[in-house]
Amino acid sequence: MPKEPNLKTLKLVTAICSLLWFVQTAFAADRPNIIYILADDVGYGDLGCYGANSVKTPNLDRLAKEGTRFTDAHATASVCTPTRYAFLTGRYAWRQPGTGIAPGDQPLLIKPGTATVASVLKSAGYRTGVVGKWHLGLGEPPKTDFNKELKPGPLEIGFDYAFLIPATGDRVPCVFVENHGVVGYDPADPIQVSFGKKIGDAPTGADPGVKLKIQGGPGHKDSIINGISRIGFMTGGKAAHWVDENIADTLAAKAVKFIEASKGGPFFLYLTPHDIHEPMVPHPRFRGTSECGWRGDVIHELDWTVGEILASLDRLNLAANTLVIFTSDNGGAIKNTYDDGTNDLHGRQPPNGKLRGSKGTLYEGGHRVPFLARWPGRIAPGGVSGQLMGHVDAMATFAALTGQQLPADAGPDSFNVLPALLGEKTAQPPRDHLVLQNNNQAPLALREGNWSLIEKPGRRQGAAAGPTYELYNVADDLVQANDLAAKEPQRVKDMSARLERIRQQGHSRPGATAGAN
Ligand code: CA
């Protein structure tokens, strides 16, 4: 018969449990709140602290002054959906077919049960929230039904709270979703969406003589909501339609409310502003405030949003224990699809600075983005770091920050770049390479140190003639003007072989296994 525990043993167990609880609580108290602001389509040259002079970004410049500014940080893809997939899962999106730019009725792209940045932080005791553009699908296959409970969604993959633009500002449905339902939903006015086939009798942006706030370009001539034609058709849900001019105000208010409700901490807020994606429709108080037309005005609006977040942290006395990161989901677009009459003003300030390429390309301008990190007392104020890193690194970095060991099948491409964030010197850089993509699974680019290898389109189909790769040294040739592929055949051979290995083995983080979705 097992012996009954005696009083002495019970007392000892109780004492150990109390000590463990104390250690855990004390450690948790050191864990910072984390606010990750992933702006949309903001280029490397779009902020004052990165050299812009035709817009004013005092709040973002404040982040740079009080924190560290990174000069070689990358959105893992050069368009929205794959970057957001890679950020949340720690896995390159090109490993998962179907993660290109998602339509507005896309079911959830991340399978419940997959480790995400949110689930990792939740398991460390964080309250987790997402406010803003989601663009990773909602609900069950085959297509989202916005009249039903919208699950699975963020709440099924690690978030405690969600307030979302389901897809993008230029796509239907033009409604907000809070947790599992459409905000302002009226069952008497059901919502239908369609991509490709017209539904409803209302005029569209393609109809002649129709009056619009701004003219939609190719692909943006379908249903008209709030005087703006969109991608896709939508009927119903009239009481739920958003007003584009007010989106930034709404998202900022929801974000601040989440911070206030979570101030007991620790919390994780993934804030994904609509700005500065198209349609660029600044609130009237920002119109005409920049020298770059509405594009510059929405940069001002974005900066104001960041200011609201920083002010709330100051007001709630949370700034000292909050890590704030600001970055963008891809490089800047050179020209708007919508014609708001200000396209010719964009050239006053190149969205991607000196970088070659723009949103949707594999050149640096497509994916090298602003990245600012502030954590008073832990991250050096006014610092500048040239460490190579990608948004895919968030999972391993935040796991390390919260003292967690990532399971082998979590974040297969996520590297812990915490030492770089904290400005700590390490024998080896936290990561020496990074794979970049556009919207599709191929072609890809590989950064290895300062070298950039870019696959030529068509390679996977077996291009018959011409060079297979472009090769640049971005330290000597930031503008990627001199293709060195012909001069450096061995480097091309080595780097292309490494890229192929990363492709084939299903993971790139040492110790990881191929994650599955
Ligand atoms: Ca984007």
XYZ file of C-alpha atoms and ligand atoms in Angstrom, residues 39-42 77-81 83-84 133 135 168 274 276-277 328-331 359, ligand 1:
23
model
C 1.019 49.221 -40.956
C -0.023 48.637 -44.545
C 2.064 49.450 -47.621
C 4.361 51.892 -45.814
C 6.589 38.961 -48.501
C 6.011 41.992 -50.693
C 2.199 41.829 -50.430
C -0.300 41.682 -47.558
C -1.633 38.158 -46.946
C 3.394 38.601 -44.815
C 0.600 38.397 -42.251
C -6.914 44.629 -41.072
C -6.764 39.521 -44.439
C -8.823 44.974 -47.120
C -5.650 50.268 -42.753
C -1.721 53.658 -45.954
C -3.365 51.033 -48.186
C 4.940 47.627 -42.396
C 3.575 44.568 -44.204
C 5.344 45.316 -47.502
C 7.066 48.101 -49.403
C 5.203 46.538 -53.338
Ca 0.089 45.638 -47.698
